[in-house]
């Protein structure tokens, strides 16, 4: 299979359904084909290599255009059978679930990728890496309910007759029509909600009001302690990921590492715990290969790194202090 076509397929740049079907058939022909494709995706995501044929561990060619996968999913797909399988293998996952005669859509965004979703009411949702959202095929009830696991930026269409609910594992966010960011990964012990414009309410699983947010406010909800901290913030630090970069101000290296692990589908190991508290202020571009990002970070502090490449598992980055 032509590596250029596979690269275009990974970036969701192929619109011809016959070409997509040809690639899917090749992937299904043998486990070796699927393993080769997974190896390619891993190499592109970690280091930005585009020429698989000439790649080796000692001599590499960098991408002119770094990997950035984004796709839009609408409520109804023409050629659904083809695209469902395409998302399952090559990017995210999309399928219908029948429950109480209501069709539900689920969008899954793997680590290292992102997606833009248009909901049935024309609300827009941008999903960050390692996130998933579940929503009905149409909002027929009085409440527009969606379920979120991970991080997403919402631009909700205003409808005074139908309140909008974002349900996470530990809180519910009530909205009428507004823009806001939610960071609620299941593995984290806290949830961050940042309001850009409009008004939102936060409720606990019992329906009790936690707090109300005004524009430019962020609330950090500590799940295990059941308490929250609310403050006025510079919203760019919380929503810039949607535009392909991250802003940091006095951010600990451990927090930055957690975000990089999700973005690039890798594992970061600190060889010394003291390194976790190193603080950084600056900007990181999401479309840069991970080695370039680490080079920028290491030049502002006293640490070095090494990368252990893996084909069918997340690669490992070891961080260590420079002697």
PDB file of C-alpha atoms in Angstrom:
ATOM      1  CA  UNK A   1       0.000   0.000   0.000  1.00  0.00           C
ATOM      2  CA  UNK A   2       1.275   3.466  -0.937  1.00  0.00           C
ATOM      3  CA  UNK A   3       2.515   5.196   2.234  1.00  0.00           C
ATOM      4  CA  UNK A   4       1.430   8.585   0.923  1.00  0.00           C
ATOM      5  CA  UNK A   5      -2.169   7.363   0.650  1.00  0.00           C
ATOM      6  CA  UNK A   6      -2.024   5.959   4.177  1.00  0.00           C
ATOM      7  CA  UNK A   7      -0.726   9.287   5.427  1.00  0.00           C
ATOM      8  CA  UNK A   8      -3.583  11.150   3.694  1.00  0.00           C
ATOM      9  CA  UNK A   9      -6.054   8.632   5.131  1.00  0.00           C
ATOM     10  CA  UNK A  10      -4.699   9.221   8.649  1.00  0.00           C
ATOM     11  CA  UNK A  11      -5.165  12.968   8.190  1.00  0.00           C
ATOM     12  CA  UNK A  12      -8.717  12.381   6.897  1.00  0.00           C
ATOM     13  CA  UNK A  13      -7.766  14.024   3.583  1.00  0.00           C
ATOM     14  CA  UNK A  14      -9.315  11.382   1.292  1.00  0.00           C
ATOM     15  CA  UNK A  15     -12.912  12.036   0.253  1.00  0.00           C
ATOM     16  CA  UNK A  16     -13.257   9.436  -2.536  1.00  0.00           C
ATOM     17  CA  UNK A  17     -15.214   6.554  -0.992  1.00  0.00           C
ATOM     18  CA  UNK A  18     -13.608   4.056  -3.395  1.00  0.00           C
ATOM     19  CA  UNK A  19     -10.125   5.009  -2.219  1.00  0.00           C
ATOM     20  CA  UNK A  20     -11.238   4.744   1.415  1.00  0.00           C
ATOM     21  CA  UNK A  21     -12.755   1.327   0.752  1.00  0.00           C
ATOM     22  CA  UNK A  22      -9.518   0.188  -0.932  1.00  0.00           C
ATOM     23  CA  UNK A  23      -7.485   1.188   2.128  1.00  0.00           C
ATOM     24  CA  UNK A  24      -9.954  -0.489   4.496  1.00  0.00           C
ATOM     25  CA  UNK A  25      -9.800  -3.712   2.473  1.00  0.00           C
ATOM     26  CA  UNK A  26      -6.002  -3.623   2.640  1.00  0.00           C
ATOM     27  CA  UNK A  27      -6.111  -3.146   6.417  1.00  0.00           C
ATOM     28  CA  UNK A  28      -8.424  -6.135   6.766  1.00  0.00           C
ATOM     29  CA  UNK A  29      -6.359  -8.435   4.536  1.00  0.00           C
ATOM     30  CA  UNK A  30      -3.885  -9.424   7.222  1.00  0.00           C
ATOM     31  CA  UNK A  31      -2.720  -8.587  10.778  1.00  0.00           C
ATOM     32  CA  UNK A  32       0.642  -7.575   9.260  1.00  0.00           C
ATOM     33  CA  UNK A  33      -1.005  -4.788   7.257  1.00  0.00           C
ATOM     34  CA  UNK A  34      -2.779  -3.445  10.324  1.00  0.00           C
ATOM     35  CA  UNK A  35       0.438  -3.659  12.365  1.00  0.00           C
ATOM     36  CA  UNK A  36       2.340  -1.751   9.663  1.00  0.00           C
ATOM     37  CA  UNK A  37      -0.303   0.975   9.651  1.00  0.00           C
ATOM     38  CA  UNK A  38      -0.244   1.261  13.453  1.00  0.00           C
ATOM     39  CA  UNK A  39       3.549   1.545  13.312  1.00  0.00           C
ATOM     40  CA  UNK A  40       3.273   4.352  10.767  1.00  0.00           C
ATOM     41  CA  UNK A  41       0.737   6.247  12.870  1.00  0.00           C
ATOM     42  CA  UNK A  42       2.910   5.911  15.943  1.00  0.00           C
ATOM     43  CA  UNK A  43       6.006   7.219  14.176  1.00  0.00           C
ATOM     44  CA  UNK A  44       4.145  10.161  12.629  1.00  0.00           C
ATOM     45  CA  UNK A  45       2.543  11.151  15.930  1.00  0.00           C
ATOM     46  CA  UNK A  46       5.726  10.938  17.994  1.00  0.00           C
ATOM     47  CA  UNK A  47       8.439  12.377  15.772  1.00  0.00           C
ATOM     48  CA  UNK A  48       6.791  13.718  12.648  1.00  0.00           C
ATOM     49  CA  UNK A  49       8.337  11.252  10.136  1.00  0.00           C
ATOM     50  CA  UNK A  50       6.490  11.117   6.813  1.00  0.00           C
ATOM     51  CA  UNK A  51       8.708   8.919   4.634  1.00  0.00           C
ATOM     52  CA  UNK A  52       8.320   5.429   6.054  1.00  0.00           C
ATOM     53  CA  UNK A  53      10.373   3.724   3.340  1.00  0.00           C
ATOM     54  CA  UNK A  54      13.522   5.742   4.070  1.00  0.00           C
ATOM     55  CA  UNK A  55      13.058   5.925   7.850  1.00  0.00           C
ATOM     56  CA  UNK A  56      15.457   4.234  10.231  1.00  0.00           C
ATOM     57  CA  UNK A  57      16.514   4.930  13.788  1.00  0.00           C
ATOM     58  CA  UNK A  58      19.708   6.748  12.720  1.00  0.00           C
ATOM     59  CA  UNK A  59      18.641   8.627   9.599  1.00  0.00           C
ATOM     60  CA  UNK A  60      15.292  10.388   9.412  1.00  0.00           C
ATOM     61  CA  UNK A  61      13.402  12.940   7.366  1.00  0.00           C
ATOM     62  CA  UNK A  62      11.214  15.409   9.263  1.00  0.00           C
ATOM     63  CA  UNK A  63       7.703  16.289   8.147  1.00  0.00           C
ATOM     64  CA  UNK A  64       7.205  19.612   6.395  1.00  0.00           C
ATOM     65  CA  UNK A  65       3.639  19.552   7.732  1.00  0.00           C
ATOM     66  CA  UNK A  66       3.308  18.078  11.255  1.00  0.00           C
ATOM     67  CA  UNK A  67       0.583  15.578  12.025  1.00  0.00           C
ATOM     68  CA  UNK A  68      -2.770  17.154  12.843  1.00  0.00           C
ATOM     69  CA  UNK A  69      -5.912  15.056  12.511  1.00  0.00           C
ATOM     70  CA  UNK A  70      -9.303  16.735  12.767  1.00  0.00           C
ATOM     71  CA  UNK A  71     -12.615  15.526  11.432  1.00  0.00           C
ATOM     72  CA  UNK A  72     -16.200  16.769  11.467  1.00  0.00           C
ATOM     73  CA  UNK A  73     -18.990  14.311  12.210  1.00  0.00           C
ATOM     74  CA  UNK A  74     -22.617  15.121  11.458  1.00  0.00           C
ATOM     75  CA  UNK A  75     -25.681  13.393  12.855  1.00  0.00           C
ATOM     76  CA  UNK A  76     -26.409  11.623   9.567  1.00  0.00           C
ATOM     77  CA  UNK A  77     -23.672  10.031   7.449  1.00  0.00           C
ATOM     78  CA  UNK A  78     -24.115   9.134   3.783  1.00  0.00           C
ATOM     79  CA  UNK A  79     -21.999   5.912   3.172  1.00  0.00           C
ATOM     80  CA  UNK A  80     -22.286   5.139   6.881  1.00  0.00           C
ATOM     81  CA  UNK A  81     -20.961   1.572   6.615  1.00  0.00           C
ATOM     82  CA  UNK A  82     -17.693   2.770   5.099  1.00  0.00           C
ATOM     83  CA  UNK A  83     -17.121   5.706   7.437  1.00  0.00           C
ATOM     84  CA  UNK A  84     -18.005   3.831  10.612  1.00  0.00           C
ATOM     85  CA  UNK A  85     -15.277   1.287   9.889  1.00  0.00           C
ATOM     86  CA  UNK A  86     -12.899   4.051   8.812  1.00  0.00           C
ATOM     87  CA  UNK A  87     -13.260   5.844  12.125  1.00  0.00           C
ATOM     88  CA  UNK A  88     -12.901   2.636  14.107  1.00  0.00           C
ATOM     89  CA  UNK A  89      -9.575   1.841  12.474  1.00  0.00           C
ATOM     90  CA  UNK A  90      -8.125   5.149  11.447  1.00  0.00           C
ATOM     91  CA  UNK A  91      -9.141   7.875  13.841  1.00  0.00           C
ATOM     92  CA  UNK A  92     -12.123   7.963  16.126  1.00  0.00           C
ATOM     93  CA  UNK A  93     -15.193   5.821  16.529  1.00  0.00           C
ATOM     94  CA  UNK A  94     -18.803   6.551  15.620  1.00  0.00           C
ATOM     95  CA  UNK A  95     -21.804   4.334  16.038  1.00  0.00           C
ATOM     96  CA  UNK A  96     -25.491   4.294  16.885  1.00  0.00           C
ATOM     97  CA  UNK A  97     -26.847   2.918  20.153  1.00  0.00           C
ATOM     98  CA  UNK A  98     -30.533   2.168  20.563  1.00  0.00           C
ATOM     99  CA  UNK A  99     -31.978   2.902  23.990  1.00  0.00           C
ATOM    100  CA  UNK A 100     -35.628   3.549  24.687  1.00  0.00           C
ATOM    101  CA  UNK A 101     -36.198   4.082  20.952  1.00  0.00           C
ATOM    102  CA  UNK A 102     -33.736   6.974  20.900  1.00  0.00           C
ATOM    103  CA  UNK A 103     -30.661   6.762  18.675  1.00  0.00           C
ATOM    104  CA  UNK A 104     -27.448   7.862  20.366  1.00  0.00           C
ATOM    105  CA  UNK A 105     -24.220   8.873  18.674  1.00  0.00           C
ATOM    106  CA  UNK A 106     -20.852   8.348  20.337  1.00  0.00           C
ATOM    107  CA  UNK A 107     -17.658  10.022  19.146  1.00  0.00           C
ATOM    108  CA  UNK A 108     -14.354   8.753  20.522  1.00  0.00           C
ATOM    109  CA  UNK A 109     -11.148  10.715  19.943  1.00  0.00           C
ATOM    110  CA  UNK A 110      -7.971   8.693  20.553  1.00  0.00           C
ATOM    111  CA  UNK A 111      -4.907  10.154  22.233  1.00  0.00           C
ATOM    112  CA  UNK A 112      -2.967  12.360  19.862  1.00  0.00           C
ATOM    113  CA  UNK A 113      -5.995  13.416  17.792  1.00  0.00           C
ATOM    114  CA  UNK A 114      -8.883  15.909  17.947  1.00  0.00           C
ATOM    115  CA  UNK A 115     -12.353  16.320  16.472  1.00  0.00           C
ATOM    116  CA  UNK A 116     -15.059  18.876  15.814  1.00  0.00           C
ATOM    117  CA  UNK A 117     -18.653  17.692  16.227  1.00  0.00           C
ATOM    118  CA  UNK A 118     -21.871  19.437  15.171  1.00  0.00           C
ATOM    119  CA  UNK A 119     -24.803  18.469  17.414  1.00  0.00           C
ATOM    120  CA  UNK A 120     -28.428  18.157  16.194  1.00  0.00           C
ATOM    121  CA  UNK A 121     -29.270  21.666  17.487  1.00  0.00           C
ATOM    122  CA  UNK A 122     -26.268  23.097  15.586  1.00  0.00           C
ATOM    123  CA  UNK A 123     -24.226  23.492  18.748  1.00  0.00           C
ATOM    124  CA  UNK A 124     -20.501  22.997  18.090  1.00  0.00           C
ATOM    125  CA  UNK A 125     -18.189  20.874  20.211  1.00  0.00           C
ATOM    126  CA  UNK A 126     -14.405  20.613  19.862  1.00  0.00           C
ATOM    127  CA  UNK A 127     -13.068  17.440  21.478  1.00  0.00           C
ATOM    128  CA  UNK A 128      -9.505  17.258  22.759  1.00  0.00           C
ATOM    129  CA  UNK A 129      -7.301  14.159  22.649  1.00  0.00           C
ATOM    130  CA  UNK A 130      -8.449  11.129  24.616  1.00  0.00           C
ATOM    131  CA  UNK A 131     -12.049  12.360  24.890  1.00  0.00           C
ATOM    132  CA  UNK A 132     -15.482  11.017  24.015  1.00  0.00           C
ATOM    133  CA  UNK A 133     -18.987  12.420  23.843  1.00  0.00           C
ATOM    134  CA  UNK A 134     -22.404  10.705  23.700  1.00  0.00           C
ATOM    135  CA  UNK A 135     -25.471  12.566  22.428  1.00  0.00           C
ATOM    136  CA  UNK A 136     -28.891  11.704  20.956  1.00  0.00           C
ATOM    137  CA  UNK A 137     -29.630  11.791  17.259  1.00  0.00           C
ATOM    138  CA  UNK A 138     -32.173  14.540  17.985  1.00  0.00           C
ATOM    139  CA  UNK A 139     -33.030  16.597  21.072  1.00  0.00           C
ATOM    140  CA  UNK A 140     -36.679  15.651  21.513  1.00  0.00           C
ATOM    141  CA  UNK A 141     -36.800  15.973  25.307  1.00  0.00           C
ATOM    142  CA  UNK A 142     -37.070  19.194  27.314  1.00  0.00           C
ATOM    143  CA  UNK A 143     -33.392  18.943  28.253  1.00  0.00           C
ATOM    144  CA  UNK A 144     -30.602  18.672  25.685  1.00  0.00           C
ATOM    145  CA  UNK A 145     -28.428  16.075  27.412  1.00  0.00           C
ATOM    146  CA  UNK A 146     -24.900  15.123  26.370  1.00  0.00           C
ATOM    147  CA  UNK A 147     -22.348  12.984  28.185  1.00  0.00           C
ATOM    148  CA  UNK A 148     -18.669  13.975  28.230  1.00  0.00           C
ATOM    149  CA  UNK A 149     -15.531  12.083  29.239  1.00  0.00           C
ATOM    150  CA  UNK A 150     -12.392  14.131  28.662  1.00  0.00           C
ATOM    151  CA  UNK A 151     -11.995  17.732  27.507  1.00  0.00           C
ATOM    152  CA  UNK A 152     -14.216  19.734  25.183  1.00  0.00           C
ATOM    153  CA  UNK A 153     -14.962  23.289  24.164  1.00  0.00           C
ATOM    154  CA  UNK A 154     -18.681  24.007  23.666  1.00  0.00           C
ATOM    155  CA  UNK A 155     -20.469  26.690  21.672  1.00  0.00           C
ATOM    156  CA  UNK A 156     -24.088  25.997  22.585  1.00  0.00           C
ATOM    157  CA  UNK A 157     -26.970  27.252  20.443  1.00  0.00           C
ATOM    158  CA  UNK A 158     -29.314  29.386  22.553  1.00  0.00           C
ATOM    159  CA  UNK A 159     -32.752  27.898  23.181  1.00  0.00           C
ATOM    160  CA  UNK A 160     -34.684  29.281  26.190  1.00  0.00           C
ATOM    161  CA  UNK A 161     -37.164  26.392  25.953  1.00  0.00           C
ATOM    162  CA  UNK A 162     -34.550  23.629  26.139  1.00  0.00           C
ATOM    163  CA  UNK A 163     -31.766  23.851  28.684  1.00  0.00           C
ATOM    164  CA  UNK A 164     -28.483  22.176  27.710  1.00  0.00           C
ATOM    165  CA  UNK A 165     -26.780  19.733  30.118  1.00  0.00           C
ATOM    166  CA  UNK A 166     -23.200  18.493  29.943  1.00  0.00           C
ATOM    167  CA  UNK A 167     -23.037  15.426  32.172  1.00  0.00           C
ATOM    168  CA  UNK A 168     -19.624  14.323  33.411  1.00  0.00           C
ATOM    169  CA  UNK A 169     -18.861  11.484  35.804  1.00  0.00           C
ATOM    170  CA  UNK A 170     -19.033  13.799  38.825  1.00  0.00           C
ATOM    171  CA  UNK A 171     -20.871  17.031  37.927  1.00  0.00           C
ATOM    172  CA  UNK A 172     -23.537  18.398  35.599  1.00  0.00           C
ATOM    173  CA  UNK A 173     -23.149  21.723  33.799  1.00  0.00           C
ATOM    174  CA  UNK A 174     -26.414  23.527  32.997  1.00  0.00           C
ATOM    175  CA  UNK A 175     -26.435  25.909  30.033  1.00  0.00           C
ATOM    176  CA  UNK A 176     -28.924  27.948  28.019  1.00  0.00           C
ATOM    177  CA  UNK A 177     -26.606  29.177  25.285  1.00  0.00           C
ATOM    178  CA  UNK A 178     -22.993  30.057  25.803  1.00  0.00           C
ATOM    179  CA  UNK A 179     -19.317  29.198  25.204  1.00  0.00           C
ATOM    180  CA  UNK A 180     -17.229  27.331  27.744  1.00  0.00           C
ATOM    181  CA  UNK A 181     -14.506  24.730  28.234  1.00  0.00           C
ATOM    182  CA  UNK A 182     -14.746  21.553  30.315  1.00  0.00           C
ATOM    183  CA  UNK A 183     -11.778  19.404  31.348  1.00  0.00           C
ATOM    184  CA  UNK A 184     -13.161  16.244  32.965  1.00  0.00           C
ATOM    185  CA  UNK A 185     -10.978  13.225  32.250  1.00  0.00           C
ATOM    186  CA  UNK A 186     -12.181  10.165  34.168  1.00  0.00           C
ATOM    187  CA  UNK A 187      -8.693   9.414  35.511  1.00  0.00           C
ATOM    188  CA  UNK A 188      -8.228  12.903  37.028  1.00  0.00           C
ATOM    189  CA  UNK A 189      -9.195  13.859  40.577  1.00  0.00           C
ATOM    190  CA  UNK A 190     -10.404  17.326  39.566  1.00  0.00           C
ATOM    191  CA  UNK A 191     -12.600  19.017  36.967  1.00  0.00           C
ATOM    192  CA  UNK A 192     -11.934  22.425  35.416  1.00  0.00           C
ATOM    193  CA  UNK A 193     -14.725  24.502  33.880  1.00  0.00           C
ATOM    194  CA  UNK A 194     -13.973  27.861  32.240  1.00  0.00           C
ATOM    195  CA  UNK A 195     -16.707  30.209  31.012  1.00  0.00           C
ATOM    196  CA  UNK A 196     -15.961  32.361  27.971  1.00  0.00           C
ATOM    197  CA  UNK A 197     -19.357  34.025  27.563  1.00  0.00           C
ATOM    198  CA  UNK A 198     -22.899  33.521  28.824  1.00  0.00           C
ATOM    199  CA  UNK A 199     -23.832  31.848  32.108  1.00  0.00           C
ATOM    200  CA  UNK A 200     -23.588  28.305  33.467  1.00  0.00           C
ATOM    201  CA  UNK A 201     -24.485  26.458  36.652  1.00  0.00           C
ATOM    202  CA  UNK A 202     -22.590  23.530  38.163  1.00  0.00           C
ATOM    203  CA  UNK A 203     -24.522  20.825  40.020  1.00  0.00           C
ATOM    204  CA  UNK A 204     -23.433  17.700  41.897  1.00  0.00           C
ATOM    205  CA  UNK A 205     -24.876  14.240  41.060  1.00  0.00           C
ATOM    206  CA  UNK A 206     -27.749  14.901  43.504  1.00  0.00           C
ATOM    207  CA  UNK A 207     -28.804  17.995  41.577  1.00  0.00           C
ATOM    208  CA  UNK A 208     -27.582  20.409  44.256  1.00  0.00           C
ATOM    209  CA  UNK A 209     -26.066  23.684  43.088  1.00  0.00           C
ATOM    210  CA  UNK A 210     -22.277  23.829  43.461  1.00  0.00           C
ATOM    211  CA  UNK A 211     -21.686  27.291  42.007  1.00  0.00           C
ATOM    212  CA  UNK A 212     -22.569  29.693  39.200  1.00  0.00           C
ATOM    213  CA  UNK A 213     -20.028  31.023  36.716  1.00  0.00           C
ATOM    214  CA  UNK A 214     -19.779  34.416  35.057  1.00  0.00           C
ATOM    215  CA  UNK A 215     -17.663  35.154  31.948  1.00  0.00           C
ATOM    216  CA  UNK A 216     -13.882  34.861  32.403  1.00  0.00           C
ATOM    217  CA  UNK A 217     -14.300  32.736  35.526  1.00  0.00           C
ATOM    218  CA  UNK A 218     -12.829  29.282  36.109  1.00  0.00           C
ATOM    219  CA  UNK A 219     -13.863  26.772  38.711  1.00  0.00           C
ATOM    220  CA  UNK A 220     -11.676  23.870  39.793  1.00  0.00           C
ATOM    221  CA  UNK A 221     -13.766  21.161  41.428  1.00  0.00           C
ATOM    222  CA  UNK A 222     -11.843  18.731  43.666  1.00  0.00           C
ATOM    223  CA  UNK A 223     -13.801  15.513  43.284  1.00  0.00           C
ATOM    224  CA  UNK A 224     -12.557  13.561  46.301  1.00  0.00           C
ATOM    225  CA  UNK A 225     -12.891  16.516  48.655  1.00  0.00           C
ATOM    226  CA  UNK A 226     -16.201  17.773  47.277  1.00  0.00           C
ATOM    227  CA  UNK A 227     -15.029  21.401  47.296  1.00  0.00           C
ATOM    228  CA  UNK A 228     -14.220  23.952  44.622  1.00  0.00           C
ATOM    229  CA  UNK A 229     -12.075  27.007  43.952  1.00  0.00           C
ATOM    230  CA  UNK A 230     -13.449  29.762  41.719  1.00  0.00           C
ATOM    231  CA  UNK A 231     -11.480  32.700  40.357  1.00  0.00           C
ATOM    232  CA  UNK A 232     -11.309  35.152  37.495  1.00  0.00           C
ATOM    233  CA  UNK A 233      -8.756  33.994  34.932  1.00  0.00           C
ATOM    234  CA  UNK A 234      -7.197  34.787  31.576  1.00  0.00           C
ATOM    235  CA  UNK A 235      -9.299  32.383  29.553  1.00  0.00           C
ATOM    236  CA  UNK A 236      -6.649  31.779  26.873  1.00  0.00           C
ATOM    237  CA  UNK A 237      -4.749  29.582  29.328  1.00  0.00           C
ATOM    238  CA  UNK A 238      -7.722  27.194  29.408  1.00  0.00           C
ATOM    239  CA  UNK A 239      -9.137  27.266  25.866  1.00  0.00           C
ATOM    240  CA  UNK A 240      -6.082  27.834  23.626  1.00  0.00           C
ATOM    241  CA  UNK A 241      -5.770  24.072  22.947  1.00  0.00           C
ATOM    242  CA  UNK A 242      -8.759  24.386  20.579  1.00  0.00           C
ATOM    243  CA  UNK A 243      -6.640  26.593  18.313  1.00  0.00           C
ATOM    244  CA  UNK A 244      -3.642  24.278  18.385  1.00  0.00           C
ATOM    245  CA  UNK A 245      -1.464  25.619  21.166  1.00  0.00           C
ATOM    246  CA  UNK A 246      -1.157  25.740  24.951  1.00  0.00           C
ATOM    247  CA  UNK A 247      -0.319  28.723  27.127  1.00  0.00           C
ATOM    248  CA  UNK A 248       1.428  28.126  30.439  1.00  0.00           C
ATOM    249  CA  UNK A 249       2.118  30.450  33.335  1.00  0.00           C
ATOM    250  CA  UNK A 250       4.165  29.040  36.213  1.00  0.00           C
ATOM    251  CA  UNK A 251       2.914  25.564  35.248  1.00  0.00           C
ATOM    252  CA  UNK A 252       4.559  22.528  36.817  1.00  0.00           C
ATOM    253  CA  UNK A 253       6.360  20.137  34.480  1.00  0.00           C
ATOM    254  CA  UNK A 254       4.236  17.266  35.846  1.00  0.00           C
ATOM    255  CA  UNK A 255       1.042  18.992  34.624  1.00  0.00           C
ATOM    256  CA  UNK A 256       2.561  19.741  31.225  1.00  0.00           C
ATOM    257  CA  UNK A 257       3.703  16.112  30.950  1.00  0.00           C
ATOM    258  CA  UNK A 258       0.159  14.870  31.620  1.00  0.00           C
ATOM    259  CA  UNK A 259      -1.178  16.931  28.713  1.00  0.00           C
ATOM    260  CA  UNK A 260       1.630  15.806  26.387  1.00  0.00           C
ATOM    261  CA  UNK A 261       0.892  12.157  27.226  1.00  0.00           C
ATOM    262  CA  UNK A 262      -2.683  12.594  26.003  1.00  0.00           C
ATOM    263  CA  UNK A 263      -1.797  14.706  22.963  1.00  0.00           C
ATOM    264  CA  UNK A 264       0.876  12.348  21.650  1.00  0.00           C
ATOM    265  CA  UNK A 265      -0.279   8.987  23.017  1.00  0.00           C
ATOM    266  CA  UNK A 266       2.907   8.314  24.954  1.00  0.00           C
ATOM    267  CA  UNK A 267       4.149   7.783  28.501  1.00  0.00           C
ATOM    268  CA  UNK A 268       6.461  10.210  30.301  1.00  0.00           C
ATOM    269  CA  UNK A 269       8.645   8.875  33.104  1.00  0.00           C
ATOM    270  CA  UNK A 270      10.372  11.170  35.607  1.00  0.00           C
ATOM    271  CA  UNK A 271      13.644   9.628  36.722  1.00  0.00           C
ATOM    272  CA  UNK A 272      13.755  12.096  39.625  1.00  0.00           C
ATOM    273  CA  UNK A 273      10.623  13.268  41.463  1.00  0.00           C
ATOM    274  CA  UNK A 274      12.035  16.751  42.091  1.00  0.00           C
ATOM    275  CA  UNK A 275      11.731  17.427  38.362  1.00  0.00           C
ATOM    276  CA  UNK A 276       7.944  17.324  38.622  1.00  0.00           C
ATOM    277  CA  UNK A 277       7.865  20.716  40.346  1.00  0.00           C
ATOM    278  CA  UNK A 278       9.932  22.589  37.726  1.00  0.00           C
ATOM    279  CA  UNK A 279       7.766  25.489  36.515  1.00  0.00           C
ATOM    280  CA  UNK A 280       7.417  26.874  32.993  1.00  0.00           C
ATOM    281  CA  UNK A 281       5.859  29.953  31.413  1.00  0.00           C
ATOM    282  CA  UNK A 282       5.392  30.088  27.660  1.00  0.00           C
ATOM    283  CA  UNK A 283       3.599  28.615  24.642  1.00  0.00           C
ATOM    284  CA  UNK A 284       3.595  25.098  23.178  1.00  0.00           C
ATOM    285  CA  UNK A 285       2.306  24.401  19.658  1.00  0.00           C
ATOM    286  CA  UNK A 286       0.327  21.161  19.360  1.00  0.00           C
ATOM    287  CA  UNK A 287       1.278  20.627  15.721  1.00  0.00           C
ATOM    288  CA  UNK A 288       4.980  20.253  16.483  1.00  0.00           C
ATOM    289  CA  UNK A 289       6.644  16.844  16.860  1.00  0.00           C
ATOM    290  CA  UNK A 290       7.208  15.896  20.481  1.00  0.00           C
ATOM    291  CA  UNK A 291      10.999  16.052  20.200  1.00  0.00           C
ATOM    292  CA  UNK A 292      10.811  19.723  19.197  1.00  0.00           C
ATOM    293  CA  UNK A 293       8.577  20.526  22.164  1.00  0.00           C
ATOM    294  CA  UNK A 294      10.911  18.743  24.560  1.00  0.00           C
ATOM    295  CA  UNK A 295      13.902  20.578  23.080  1.00  0.00           C
ATOM    296  CA  UNK A 296      12.233  23.926  23.834  1.00  0.00           C
ATOM    297  CA  UNK A 297      11.439  22.872  27.399  1.00  0.00           C
ATOM    298  CA  UNK A 298      14.885  21.496  28.148  1.00  0.00           C
ATOM    299  CA  UNK A 299      16.625  24.677  26.973  1.00  0.00           C
ATOM    300  CA  UNK A 300      14.748  26.632  29.628  1.00  0.00           C
ATOM    301  CA  UNK A 301      15.683  24.240  32.425  1.00  0.00           C
ATOM    302  CA  UNK A 302      18.313  21.744  33.490  1.00  0.00           C
ATOM    303  CA  UNK A 303      16.931  18.466  32.158  1.00  0.00           C
ATOM    304  CA  UNK A 304      17.411  16.098  29.236  1.00  0.00           C
ATOM    305  CA  UNK A 305      15.307  13.318  27.696  1.00  0.00           C
ATOM    306  CA  UNK A 306      15.468  10.091  25.742  1.00  0.00           C
ATOM    307  CA  UNK A 307      12.757   8.336  23.696  1.00  0.00           C
ATOM    308  CA  UNK A 308      12.047   4.604  23.640  1.00  0.00           C
ATOM    309  CA  UNK A 309      10.082   3.906  20.471  1.00  0.00           C
ATOM    310  CA  UNK A 310       7.407   1.183  20.524  1.00  0.00           C
ATOM    311  CA  UNK A 311       5.332  -0.106  17.614  1.00  0.00           C
ATOM    312  CA  UNK A 312       2.118  -1.378  19.209  1.00  0.00           C
ATOM    313  CA  UNK A 313       2.196   0.470  22.522  1.00  0.00           C
ATOM    314  CA  UNK A 314       2.715   4.070  23.630  1.00  0.00           C
ATOM    315  CA  UNK A 315       6.316   5.165  23.282  1.00  0.00           C
ATOM    316  CA  UNK A 316       8.121   6.127  26.502  1.00  0.00           C
ATOM    317  CA  UNK A 317       9.963   9.390  27.170  1.00  0.00           C
ATOM    318  CA  UNK A 318      12.431   9.432  30.059  1.00  0.00           C
ATOM    319  CA  UNK A 319      13.120  12.812  31.664  1.00  0.00           C
ATOM    320  CA  UNK A 320      16.320  13.249  33.699  1.00  0.00           C
ATOM    321  CA  UNK A 321      18.371  16.096  35.095  1.00  0.00           C
ATOM    322  CA  UNK A 322      21.509  17.049  33.219  1.00  0.00           C
ATOM    323  CA  UNK A 323      24.743  16.293  35.053  1.00  0.00           C
TER     324      UNK A 323
END
